[in-house]
Short mmCIF file of C-alpha atoms in Angstrom, two decimals:
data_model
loop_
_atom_site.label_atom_id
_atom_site.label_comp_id
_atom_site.label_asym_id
_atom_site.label_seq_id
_atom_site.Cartn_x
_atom_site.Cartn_y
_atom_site.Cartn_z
CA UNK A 1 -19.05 -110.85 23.39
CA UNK A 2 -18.96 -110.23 19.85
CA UNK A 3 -21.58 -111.26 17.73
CA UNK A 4 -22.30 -110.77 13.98
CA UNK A 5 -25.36 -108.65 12.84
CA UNK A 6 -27.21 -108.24 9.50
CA UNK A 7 -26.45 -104.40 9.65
CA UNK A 8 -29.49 -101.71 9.40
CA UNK A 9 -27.25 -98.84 7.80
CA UNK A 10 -28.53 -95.56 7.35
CA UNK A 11 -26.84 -93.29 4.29
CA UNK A 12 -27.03 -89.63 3.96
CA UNK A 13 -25.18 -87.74 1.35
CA UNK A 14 -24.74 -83.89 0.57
CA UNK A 15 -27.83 -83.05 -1.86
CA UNK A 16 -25.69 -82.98 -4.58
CA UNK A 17 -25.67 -84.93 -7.93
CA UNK A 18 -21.31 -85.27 -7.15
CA UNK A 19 -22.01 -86.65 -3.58
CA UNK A 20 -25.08 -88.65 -3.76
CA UNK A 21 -23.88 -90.73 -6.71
CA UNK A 22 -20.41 -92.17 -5.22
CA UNK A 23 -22.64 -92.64 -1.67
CA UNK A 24 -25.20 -94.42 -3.40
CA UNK A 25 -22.41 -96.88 -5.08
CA UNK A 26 -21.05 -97.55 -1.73
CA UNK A 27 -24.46 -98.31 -0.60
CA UNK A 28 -24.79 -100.87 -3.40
CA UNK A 29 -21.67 -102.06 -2.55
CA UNK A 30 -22.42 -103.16 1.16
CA UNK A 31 -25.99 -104.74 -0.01
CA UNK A 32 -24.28 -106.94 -1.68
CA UNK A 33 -22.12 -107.08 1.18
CA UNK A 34 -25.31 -108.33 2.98
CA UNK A 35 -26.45 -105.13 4.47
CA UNK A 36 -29.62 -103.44 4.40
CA UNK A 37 -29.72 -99.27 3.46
CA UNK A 38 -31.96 -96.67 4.13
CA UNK A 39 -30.76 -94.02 1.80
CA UNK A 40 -31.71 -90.80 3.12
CA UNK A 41 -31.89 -87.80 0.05
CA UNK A 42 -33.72 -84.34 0.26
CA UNK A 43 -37.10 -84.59 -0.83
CA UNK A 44 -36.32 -82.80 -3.78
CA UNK A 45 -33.29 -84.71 -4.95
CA UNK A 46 -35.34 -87.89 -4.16
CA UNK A 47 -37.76 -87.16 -6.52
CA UNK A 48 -35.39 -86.57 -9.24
CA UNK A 49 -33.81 -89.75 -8.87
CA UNK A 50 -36.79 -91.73 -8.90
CA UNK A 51 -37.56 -89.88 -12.01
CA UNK A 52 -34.55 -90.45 -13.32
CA UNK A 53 -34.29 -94.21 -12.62
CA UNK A 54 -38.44 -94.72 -13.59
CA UNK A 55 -37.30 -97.62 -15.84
CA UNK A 56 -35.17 -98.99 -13.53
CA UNK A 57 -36.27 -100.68 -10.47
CA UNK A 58 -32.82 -102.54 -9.51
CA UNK A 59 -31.91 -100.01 -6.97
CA UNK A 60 -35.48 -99.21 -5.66
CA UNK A 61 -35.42 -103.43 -5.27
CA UNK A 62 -32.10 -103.03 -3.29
CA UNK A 63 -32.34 -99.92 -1.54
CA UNK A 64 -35.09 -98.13 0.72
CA UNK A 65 -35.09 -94.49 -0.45
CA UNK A 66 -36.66 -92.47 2.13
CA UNK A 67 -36.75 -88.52 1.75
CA UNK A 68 -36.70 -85.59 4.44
CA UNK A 69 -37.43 -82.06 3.70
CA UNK A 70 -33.88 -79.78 2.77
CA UNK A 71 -36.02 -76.63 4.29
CA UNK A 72 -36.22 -75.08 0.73
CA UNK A 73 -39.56 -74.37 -1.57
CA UNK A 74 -39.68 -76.86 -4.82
CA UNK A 75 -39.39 -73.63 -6.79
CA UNK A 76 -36.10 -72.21 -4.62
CA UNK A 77 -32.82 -71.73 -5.86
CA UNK A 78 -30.80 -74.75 -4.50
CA UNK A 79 -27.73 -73.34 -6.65
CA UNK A 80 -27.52 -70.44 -3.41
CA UNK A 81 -25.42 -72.47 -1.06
CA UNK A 82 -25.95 -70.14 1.53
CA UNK A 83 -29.26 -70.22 1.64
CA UNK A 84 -29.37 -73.95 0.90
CA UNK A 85 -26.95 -74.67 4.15
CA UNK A 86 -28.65 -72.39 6.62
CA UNK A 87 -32.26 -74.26 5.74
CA UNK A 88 -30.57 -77.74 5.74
CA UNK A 89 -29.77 -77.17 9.38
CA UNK A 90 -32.58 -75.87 10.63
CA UNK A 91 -34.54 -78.34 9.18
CA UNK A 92 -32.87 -81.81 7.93
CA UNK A 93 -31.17 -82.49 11.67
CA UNK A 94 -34.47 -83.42 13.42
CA UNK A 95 -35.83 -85.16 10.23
CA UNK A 96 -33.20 -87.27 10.34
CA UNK A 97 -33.57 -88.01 13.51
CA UNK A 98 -37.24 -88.84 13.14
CA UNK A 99 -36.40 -91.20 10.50
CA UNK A 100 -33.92 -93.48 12.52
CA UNK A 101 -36.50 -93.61 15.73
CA UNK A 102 -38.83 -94.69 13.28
CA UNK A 103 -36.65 -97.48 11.65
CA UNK A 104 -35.56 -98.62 15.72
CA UNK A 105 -39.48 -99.03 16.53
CA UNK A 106 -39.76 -101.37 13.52
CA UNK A 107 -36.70 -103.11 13.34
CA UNK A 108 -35.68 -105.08 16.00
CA UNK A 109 -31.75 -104.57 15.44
CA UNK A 110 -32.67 -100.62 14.96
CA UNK A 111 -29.68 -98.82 13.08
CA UNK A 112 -26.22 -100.60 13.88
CA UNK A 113 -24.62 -97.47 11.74
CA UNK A 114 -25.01 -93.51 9.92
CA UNK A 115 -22.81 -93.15 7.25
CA UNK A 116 -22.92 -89.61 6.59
CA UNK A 117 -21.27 -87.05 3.90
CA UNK A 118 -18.15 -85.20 5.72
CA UNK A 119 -20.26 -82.31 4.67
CA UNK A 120 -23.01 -82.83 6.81
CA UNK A 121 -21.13 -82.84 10.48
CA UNK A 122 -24.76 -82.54 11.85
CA UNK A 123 -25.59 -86.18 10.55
CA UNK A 124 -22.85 -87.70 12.71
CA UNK A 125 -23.95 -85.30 15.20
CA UNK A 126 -27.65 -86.78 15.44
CA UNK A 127 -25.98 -90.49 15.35
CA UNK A 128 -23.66 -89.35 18.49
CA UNK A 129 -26.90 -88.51 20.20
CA UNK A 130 -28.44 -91.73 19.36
CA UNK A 131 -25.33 -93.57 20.34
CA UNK A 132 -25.52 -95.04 17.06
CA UNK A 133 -22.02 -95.81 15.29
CA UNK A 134 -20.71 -93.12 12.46
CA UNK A 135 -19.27 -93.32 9.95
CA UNK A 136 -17.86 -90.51 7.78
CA UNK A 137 -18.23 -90.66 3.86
CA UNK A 138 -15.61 -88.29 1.60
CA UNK A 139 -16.36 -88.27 -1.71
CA UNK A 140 -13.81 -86.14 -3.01
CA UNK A 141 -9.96 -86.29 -3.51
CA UNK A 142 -8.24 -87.37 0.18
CA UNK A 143 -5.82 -84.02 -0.63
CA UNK A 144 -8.64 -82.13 -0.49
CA UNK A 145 -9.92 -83.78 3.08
CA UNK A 146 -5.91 -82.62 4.40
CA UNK A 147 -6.72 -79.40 3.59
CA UNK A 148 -9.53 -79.26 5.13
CA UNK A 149 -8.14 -80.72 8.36
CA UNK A 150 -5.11 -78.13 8.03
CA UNK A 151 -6.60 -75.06 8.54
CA UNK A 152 -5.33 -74.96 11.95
CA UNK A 153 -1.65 -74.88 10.86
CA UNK A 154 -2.38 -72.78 7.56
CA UNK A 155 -3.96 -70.33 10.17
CA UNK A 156 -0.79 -70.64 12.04
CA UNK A 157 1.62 -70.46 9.29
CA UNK A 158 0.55 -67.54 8.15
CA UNK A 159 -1.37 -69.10 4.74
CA UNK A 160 -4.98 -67.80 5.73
CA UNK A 161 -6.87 -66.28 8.36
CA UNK A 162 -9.43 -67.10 10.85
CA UNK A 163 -12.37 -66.07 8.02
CA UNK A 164 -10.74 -68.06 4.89
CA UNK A 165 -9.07 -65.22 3.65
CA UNK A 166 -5.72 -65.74 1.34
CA UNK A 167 -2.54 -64.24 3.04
CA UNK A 168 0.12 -66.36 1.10
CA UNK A 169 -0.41 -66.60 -2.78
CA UNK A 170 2.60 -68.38 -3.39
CA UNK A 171 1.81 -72.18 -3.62
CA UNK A 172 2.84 -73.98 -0.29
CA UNK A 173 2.76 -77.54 0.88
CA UNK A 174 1.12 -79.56 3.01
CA UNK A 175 3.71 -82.30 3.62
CA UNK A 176 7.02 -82.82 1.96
CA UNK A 177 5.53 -85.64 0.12
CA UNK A 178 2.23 -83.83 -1.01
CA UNK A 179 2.07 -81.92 -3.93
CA UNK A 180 2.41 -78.11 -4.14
CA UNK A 181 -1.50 -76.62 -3.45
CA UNK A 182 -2.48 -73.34 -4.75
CA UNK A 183 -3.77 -71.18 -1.63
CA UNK A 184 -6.44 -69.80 -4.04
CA UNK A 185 -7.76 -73.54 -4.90
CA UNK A 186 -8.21 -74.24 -1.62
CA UNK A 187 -12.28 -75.16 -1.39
CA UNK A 188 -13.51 -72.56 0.41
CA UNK A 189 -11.28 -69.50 -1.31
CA UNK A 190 -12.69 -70.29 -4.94
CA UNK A 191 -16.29 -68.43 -4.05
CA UNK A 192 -15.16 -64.77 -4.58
CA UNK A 193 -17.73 -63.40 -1.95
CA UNK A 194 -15.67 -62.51 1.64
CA UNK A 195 -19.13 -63.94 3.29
CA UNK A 196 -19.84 -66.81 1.30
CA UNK A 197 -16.32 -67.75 1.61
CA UNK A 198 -16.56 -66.80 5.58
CA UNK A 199 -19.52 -69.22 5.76
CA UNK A 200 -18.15 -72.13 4.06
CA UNK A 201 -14.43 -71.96 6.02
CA UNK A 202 -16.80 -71.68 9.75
CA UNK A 203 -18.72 -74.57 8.28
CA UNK A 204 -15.44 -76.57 7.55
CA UNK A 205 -14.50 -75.94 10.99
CA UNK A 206 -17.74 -77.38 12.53
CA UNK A 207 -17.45 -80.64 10.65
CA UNK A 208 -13.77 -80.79 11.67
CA UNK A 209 -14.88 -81.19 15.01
CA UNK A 210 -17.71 -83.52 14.45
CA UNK A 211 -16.12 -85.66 12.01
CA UNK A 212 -13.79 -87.14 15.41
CA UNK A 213 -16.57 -88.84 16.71
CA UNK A 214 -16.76 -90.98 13.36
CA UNK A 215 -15.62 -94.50 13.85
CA UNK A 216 -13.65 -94.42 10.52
CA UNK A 217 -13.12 -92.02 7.61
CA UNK A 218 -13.70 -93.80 4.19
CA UNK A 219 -12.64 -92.21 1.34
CA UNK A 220 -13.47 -92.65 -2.31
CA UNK A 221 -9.80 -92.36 -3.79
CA UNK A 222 -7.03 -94.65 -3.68
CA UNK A 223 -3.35 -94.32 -2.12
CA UNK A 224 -1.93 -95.15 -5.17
CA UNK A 225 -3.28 -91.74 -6.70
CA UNK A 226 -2.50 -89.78 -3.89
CA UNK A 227 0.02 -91.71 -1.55
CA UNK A 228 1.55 -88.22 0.16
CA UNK A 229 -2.37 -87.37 1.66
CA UNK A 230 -3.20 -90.54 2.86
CA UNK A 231 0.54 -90.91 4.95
CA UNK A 232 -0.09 -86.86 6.16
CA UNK A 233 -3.62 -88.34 7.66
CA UNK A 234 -3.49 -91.85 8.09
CA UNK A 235 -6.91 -91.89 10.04
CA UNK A 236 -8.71 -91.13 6.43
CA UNK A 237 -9.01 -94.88 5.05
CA UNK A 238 -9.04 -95.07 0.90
CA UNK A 239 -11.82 -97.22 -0.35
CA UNK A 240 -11.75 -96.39 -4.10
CA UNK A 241 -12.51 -95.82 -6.99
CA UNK A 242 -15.86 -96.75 -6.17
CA UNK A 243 -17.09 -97.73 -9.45
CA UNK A 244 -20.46 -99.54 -10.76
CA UNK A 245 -18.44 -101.36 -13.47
CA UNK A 246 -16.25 -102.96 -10.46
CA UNK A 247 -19.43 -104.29 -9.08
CA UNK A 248 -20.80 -105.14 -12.39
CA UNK A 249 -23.50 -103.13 -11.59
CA UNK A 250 -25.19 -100.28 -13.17
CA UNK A 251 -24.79 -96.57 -11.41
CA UNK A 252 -27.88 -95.22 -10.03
CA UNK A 253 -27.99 -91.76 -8.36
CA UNK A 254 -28.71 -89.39 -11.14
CA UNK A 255 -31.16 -86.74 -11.36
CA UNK A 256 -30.98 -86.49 -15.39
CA UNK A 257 -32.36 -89.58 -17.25
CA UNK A 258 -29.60 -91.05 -18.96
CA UNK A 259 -29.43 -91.26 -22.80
CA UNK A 260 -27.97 -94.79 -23.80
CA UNK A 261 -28.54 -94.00 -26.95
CA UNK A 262 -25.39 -92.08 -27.79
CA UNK A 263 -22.75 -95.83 -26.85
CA UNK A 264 -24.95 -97.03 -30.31
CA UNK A 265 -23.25 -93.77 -31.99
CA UNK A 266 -20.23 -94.73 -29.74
CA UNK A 267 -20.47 -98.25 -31.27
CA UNK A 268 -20.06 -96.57 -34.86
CA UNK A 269 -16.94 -94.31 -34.19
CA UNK A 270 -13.30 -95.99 -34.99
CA UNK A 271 -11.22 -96.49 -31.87
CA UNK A 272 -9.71 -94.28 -29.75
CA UNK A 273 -11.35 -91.16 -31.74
CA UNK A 274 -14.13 -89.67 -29.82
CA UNK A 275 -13.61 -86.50 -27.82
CA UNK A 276 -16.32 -86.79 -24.61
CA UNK A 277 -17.23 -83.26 -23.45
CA UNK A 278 -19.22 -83.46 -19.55
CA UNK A 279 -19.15 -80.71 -17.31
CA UNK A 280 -20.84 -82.31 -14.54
CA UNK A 281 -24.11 -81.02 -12.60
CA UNK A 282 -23.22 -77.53 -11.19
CA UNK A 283 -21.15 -76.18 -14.52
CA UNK A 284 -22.56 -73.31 -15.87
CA UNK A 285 -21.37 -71.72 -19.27
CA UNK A 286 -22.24 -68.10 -20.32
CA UNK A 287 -23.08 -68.02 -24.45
CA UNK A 288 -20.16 -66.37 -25.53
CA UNK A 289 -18.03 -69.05 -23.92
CA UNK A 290 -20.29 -71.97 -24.89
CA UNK A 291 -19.90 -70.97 -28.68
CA UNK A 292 -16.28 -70.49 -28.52
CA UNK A 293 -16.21 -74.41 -27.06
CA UNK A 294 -18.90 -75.49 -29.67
CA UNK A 295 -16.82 -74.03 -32.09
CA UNK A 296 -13.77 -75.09 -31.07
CA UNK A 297 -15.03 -78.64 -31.25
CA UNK A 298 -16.37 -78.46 -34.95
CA UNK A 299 -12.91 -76.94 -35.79
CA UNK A 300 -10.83 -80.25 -34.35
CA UNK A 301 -12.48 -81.95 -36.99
CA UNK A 302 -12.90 -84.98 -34.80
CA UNK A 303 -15.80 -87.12 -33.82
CA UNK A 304 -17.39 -85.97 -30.45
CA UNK A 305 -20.03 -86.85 -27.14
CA UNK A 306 -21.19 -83.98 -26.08
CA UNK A 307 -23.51 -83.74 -22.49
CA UNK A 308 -25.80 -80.47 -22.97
CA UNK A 309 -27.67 -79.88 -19.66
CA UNK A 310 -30.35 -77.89 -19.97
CA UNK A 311 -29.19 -75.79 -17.28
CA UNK A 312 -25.53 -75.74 -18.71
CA UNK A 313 -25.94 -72.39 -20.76
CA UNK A 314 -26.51 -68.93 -18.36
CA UNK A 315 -30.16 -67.65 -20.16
CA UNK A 316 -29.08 -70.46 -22.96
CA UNK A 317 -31.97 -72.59 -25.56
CA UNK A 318 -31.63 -74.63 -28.68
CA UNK A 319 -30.44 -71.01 -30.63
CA UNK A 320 -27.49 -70.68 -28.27
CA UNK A 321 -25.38 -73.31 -31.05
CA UNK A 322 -24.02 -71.25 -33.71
CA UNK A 323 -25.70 -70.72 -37.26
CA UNK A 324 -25.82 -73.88 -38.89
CA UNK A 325 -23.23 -75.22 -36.09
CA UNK A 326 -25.84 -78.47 -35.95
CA UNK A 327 -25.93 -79.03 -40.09
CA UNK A 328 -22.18 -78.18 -40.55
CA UNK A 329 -21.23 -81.00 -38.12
CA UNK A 330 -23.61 -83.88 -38.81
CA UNK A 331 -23.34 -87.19 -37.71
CA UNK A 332 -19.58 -86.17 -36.30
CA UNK A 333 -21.11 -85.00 -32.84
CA UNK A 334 -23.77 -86.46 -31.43
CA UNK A 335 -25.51 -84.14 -28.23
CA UNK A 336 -27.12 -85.43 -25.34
CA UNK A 337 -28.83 -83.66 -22.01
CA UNK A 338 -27.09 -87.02 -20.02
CA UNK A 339 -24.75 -89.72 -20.51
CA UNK A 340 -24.34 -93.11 -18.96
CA UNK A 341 -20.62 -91.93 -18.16
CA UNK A 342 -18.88 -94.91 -16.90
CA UNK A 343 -20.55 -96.62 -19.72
CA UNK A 344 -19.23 -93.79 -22.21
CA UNK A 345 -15.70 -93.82 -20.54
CA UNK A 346 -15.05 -97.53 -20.40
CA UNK A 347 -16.31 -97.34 -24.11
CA UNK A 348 -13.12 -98.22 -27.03
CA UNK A 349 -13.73 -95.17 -28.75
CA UNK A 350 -13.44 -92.57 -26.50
CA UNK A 351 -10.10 -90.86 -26.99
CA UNK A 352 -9.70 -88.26 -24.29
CA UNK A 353 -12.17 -86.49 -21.69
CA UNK A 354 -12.98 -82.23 -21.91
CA UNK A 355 -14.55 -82.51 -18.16
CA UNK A 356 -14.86 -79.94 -15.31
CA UNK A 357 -12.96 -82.29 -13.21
CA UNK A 358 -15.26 -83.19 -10.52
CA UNK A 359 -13.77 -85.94 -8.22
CA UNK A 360 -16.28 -88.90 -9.52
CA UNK A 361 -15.20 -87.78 -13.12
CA UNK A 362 -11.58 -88.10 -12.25
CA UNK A 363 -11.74 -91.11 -10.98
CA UNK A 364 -13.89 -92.88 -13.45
CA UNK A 365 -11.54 -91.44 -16.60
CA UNK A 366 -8.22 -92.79 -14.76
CA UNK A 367 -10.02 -95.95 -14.14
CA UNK A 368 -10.52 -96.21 -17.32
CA UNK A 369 -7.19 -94.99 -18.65
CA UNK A 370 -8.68 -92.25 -20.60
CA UNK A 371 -6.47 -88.41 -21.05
CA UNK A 372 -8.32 -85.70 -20.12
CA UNK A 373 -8.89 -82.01 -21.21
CA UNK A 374 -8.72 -80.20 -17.68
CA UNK A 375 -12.28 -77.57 -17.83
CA UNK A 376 -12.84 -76.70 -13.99
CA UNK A 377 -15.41 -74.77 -12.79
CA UNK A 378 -15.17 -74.39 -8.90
CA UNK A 379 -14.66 -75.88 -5.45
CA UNK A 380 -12.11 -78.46 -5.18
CA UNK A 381 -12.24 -78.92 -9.52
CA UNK A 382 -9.09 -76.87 -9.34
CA UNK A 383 -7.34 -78.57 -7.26
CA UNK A 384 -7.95 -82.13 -9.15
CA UNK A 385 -6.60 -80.54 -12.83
CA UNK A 386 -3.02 -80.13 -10.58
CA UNK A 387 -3.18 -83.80 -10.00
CA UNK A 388 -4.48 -84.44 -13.38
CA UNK A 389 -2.14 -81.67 -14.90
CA UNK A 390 1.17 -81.32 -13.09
CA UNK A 391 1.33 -84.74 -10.76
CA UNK A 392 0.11 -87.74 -12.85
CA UNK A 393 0.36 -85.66 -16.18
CA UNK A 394 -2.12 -87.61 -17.87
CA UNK A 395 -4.09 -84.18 -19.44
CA UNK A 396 -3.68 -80.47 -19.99
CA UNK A 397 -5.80 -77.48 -19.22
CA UNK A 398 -6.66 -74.59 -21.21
CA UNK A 399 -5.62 -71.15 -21.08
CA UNK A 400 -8.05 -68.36 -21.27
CA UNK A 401 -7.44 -64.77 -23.18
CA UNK A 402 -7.53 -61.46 -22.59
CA UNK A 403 -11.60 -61.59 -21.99
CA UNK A 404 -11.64 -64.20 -19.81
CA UNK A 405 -12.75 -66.56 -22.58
CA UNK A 406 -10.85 -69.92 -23.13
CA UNK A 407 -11.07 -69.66 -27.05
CA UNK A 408 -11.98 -71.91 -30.38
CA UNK A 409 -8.36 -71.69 -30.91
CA UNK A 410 -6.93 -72.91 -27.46
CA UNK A 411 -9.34 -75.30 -27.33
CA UNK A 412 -8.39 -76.72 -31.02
CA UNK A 413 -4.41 -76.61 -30.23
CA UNK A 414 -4.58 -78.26 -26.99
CA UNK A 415 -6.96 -81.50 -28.57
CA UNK A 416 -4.12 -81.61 -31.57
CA UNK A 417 -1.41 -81.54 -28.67
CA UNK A 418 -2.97 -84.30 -26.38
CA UNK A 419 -3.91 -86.38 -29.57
CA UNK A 420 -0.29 -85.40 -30.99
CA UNK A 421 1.33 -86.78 -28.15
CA UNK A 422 1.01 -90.77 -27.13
CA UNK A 423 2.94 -90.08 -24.06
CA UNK A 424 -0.55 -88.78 -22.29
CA UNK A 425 -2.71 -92.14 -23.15
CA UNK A 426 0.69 -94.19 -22.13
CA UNK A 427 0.27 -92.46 -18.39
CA UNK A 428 -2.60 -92.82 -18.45
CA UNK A 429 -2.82 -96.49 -19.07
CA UNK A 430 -0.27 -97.10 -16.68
CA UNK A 431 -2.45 -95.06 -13.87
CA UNK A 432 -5.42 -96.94 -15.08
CA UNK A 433 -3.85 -100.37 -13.67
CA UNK A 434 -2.00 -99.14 -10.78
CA UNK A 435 -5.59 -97.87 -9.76
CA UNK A 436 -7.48 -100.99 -10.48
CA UNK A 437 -5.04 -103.15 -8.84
CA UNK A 438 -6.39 -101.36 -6.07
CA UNK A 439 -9.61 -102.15 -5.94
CA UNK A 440 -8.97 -106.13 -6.65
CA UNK A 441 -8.13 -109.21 -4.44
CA UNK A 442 -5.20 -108.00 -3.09
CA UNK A 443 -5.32 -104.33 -3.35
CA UNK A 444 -4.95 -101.68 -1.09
CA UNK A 445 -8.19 -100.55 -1.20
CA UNK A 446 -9.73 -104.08 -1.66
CA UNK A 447 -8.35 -104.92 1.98
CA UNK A 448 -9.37 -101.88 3.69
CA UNK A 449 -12.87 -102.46 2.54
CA UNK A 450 -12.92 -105.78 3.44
CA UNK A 451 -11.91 -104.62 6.88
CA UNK A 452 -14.33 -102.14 7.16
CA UNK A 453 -16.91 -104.69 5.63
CA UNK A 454 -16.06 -107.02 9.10
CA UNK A 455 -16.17 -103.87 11.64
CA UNK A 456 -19.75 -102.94 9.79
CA UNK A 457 -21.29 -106.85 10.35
CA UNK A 458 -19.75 -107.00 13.68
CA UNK A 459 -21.37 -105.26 17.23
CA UNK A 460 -20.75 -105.83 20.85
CA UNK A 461 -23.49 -107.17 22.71
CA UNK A 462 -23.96 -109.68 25.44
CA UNK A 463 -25.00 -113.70 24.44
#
């Protein structure tokens, strides 16, 4: 028989700030779907999100954050992804594991499901084990997913070989009705080391195979942004965007405390004038490079948000600005170390976007029908400025010179082009409701939600 459950779900992302945010919003999502979530972070990401979110005890009401050891020292470098990925599994497998015995002793239901990152194949692994159902989480573009389930055939064809390594340059295609990928933005191929790129391609492979235990694929995109990916593997199931402003919710997930202070400045600015500059969590900028952008920005001319990690310069402080670059602009910029994004994007005055083009940045700026200027920095950030650049054509990217610098010049002509040029916000508007649509009564990804809302509450047992 069939019998309907308050589900016990247990989340785990990838510990890091790109995959734990859109997890977390799912995991809001089904609570108040009626499910209950033990959200499982690293010990050290959990503590930055709890510091983050000190004034805010929504989520903490909501959710149960829990927190198992990523095998690393507090004072280790979790930026090494090869050392980060060969402690996670030695260590995070069993912790896991310890965690969902312990929630089945004290809950009489136990764990009806694992939702786990794609990236951790070992998570599903641990719920196979427990004969718990799995579910696997992408957080990224779906196109990026088909690659990733390729590399059989791009092995066979010729494109790559059995360690990652690029054999074709020349772009190819992974279905007639995908776009044309760059070999070299494939996810694994943009870490120039042979054995870093080695490691990640082996680890790709591993979580191929474990990902077809899951129960379903869910995917934070849409079909209507990528319609070729979703027909090439029809198993991955579109869920997105997954955004806090859908919910009418706040975001939670973030390991910086956000300054709300800067949509006051926002509420000063005229309409459609602000240029918002984010380069995610893992962006780093040397200081001949970070001038040339600050620079670049003082020389449009035009009001601007700027997000200023303290991490975001390489051996950067306060005196990496340029002399007087802080006086000469004034009130035009305004700099913070974190922005409430979705908050800044859906804002009236934001113009257009400078981002690294992270997936969850992507997605937020087309939901919210704002151009972008295409920055990436690595992994599958290339790959998104194509769609962004050459497919939906709702931004541009910048060129860099002869130093490997992209200039205060470049980065001046190609604001005055995208503001010079209505066609851009016009796309962009138009991809803005094509994608919401989506997510409404009615929508593509509305129904398969609601579908995988009734396979979640439901689990066969005997009456």
């Amino acid at each position: 028989m069939v019998e309907l459950i308050q589900p016990h779900i247990v989340a785990i992302p990838y510990p890091a700030q790109g995959h734990v945010l859109p997890l977390m919003e799912l995991s809001l999502w089904l609570v108040k779907e009626g499910c209950r979530i033990t959200f499982v972070n690293s010990e050290f990401n959990h503590k930055r999100v709890i510091k983050a979110s000190s004034g805010n005890n929504d989520v903490r009401n909501k959710i149960s954050l829990v927190s198992i050891p990523d095998g690393l020292g507090p004072e280790e470098d979790r930026t090494d992804l090869k050392k980060l990925t060969e402690a996670i599994a030695q260590v995070m497998p069993g912790k896991l594991e310890e965690v969902i015995n312990l929630i089945n002793e004290c809950d009489e239901n136990g764990v009806s499901c694992v939702i786990a990152d794609q990236n951790l194949g070992w998570a599903l692994g641990v719920a196979e084990k427990l004969n718990i159902r799995r579910v696997a989480f992408w957080p990224a573009a779906a196109a990026t997913l088909a690659s990733l389930f390729s590399i059989p055939k791009l092995i066979a064809d010729g494109v790559i070989d059995s360690d990652g390594a690029i054999l074709k340059k020349q772009g190819i295609k992974l279905s007639a009705n995908m776009p044309t990928m760059k070999p070299s933005d494939f996810v694994w191929a943009t870490f120039p080391d042979p054995a870093m790129c080695k490691m990640v391609m082996e680890l790709v492979v591993e979580n191929n195979e474990r990902v077809k235990s899951a129960d379903w694929i869910i995917c934070n995109s849409a079909k209507e942004l990528e319609p070729g990916a979703f027909a090439l593997f029809p198993q991955v199931s579109p869920i997105g965007p997954l955004l806090a402003s859908n919910r009418l919710g706040s975001s939670a997930g973030h390991f910086w405390p956000e300054d709300s202070n800067c949509l006051k400045w926002l509420d000063q600015q005229p309409h459609n004038s602000v240029i918002y500059v984010a380069f995610g969590s893992f962006t780093i900028l040397d200081l001949t490079q970070f001038q040339e952008l600050a620079l670049g920005l003082e020389s449009s001319e035009r009001p601007f948000l700027w997000v200023v990690r303290e991490d975001l310069i390489l051996n950067g402080g306060n005196s990496a600005y340029p002399k007087g670059f802080k006086d000469r602009i004034g009130s035009r910029g305004y700099i913070v170390k974190w922005a409430p994004q979705q908050k800044v994007l859906a804002h009236p005055s934001i113009a257009c976007f400078l981002s690294h083009c992270g997936w969850n940045s992507t997605v937020e700026s087309v939901s919210n029908g704002v151009p972008f200027l295409c920055w990436p920095y690595f992994a599958d950030q290339m790959f998104n400025q194509s769609y962004i650049c050459d497919v939906w054509k709702v931004g541009l990217g910048f060129n860099k010179n002869e130093f490997g610098v992209i200039g205060k010049e470049e980065i001046k002509n190609k604001m005055d082009k995208l503001f010079g040029d209505e066609t851009f916000k016009e796309r962009a508007l138009d991809l803005q409701a094509k994608v919401n649509s989506s997510v409404k009564g009615g929508g593509n990804s509305n129904k398969i939600f609601g579908e995988f809302i009734d396979w979640i509450k439901t689990q066969r047992g005997s009456m």
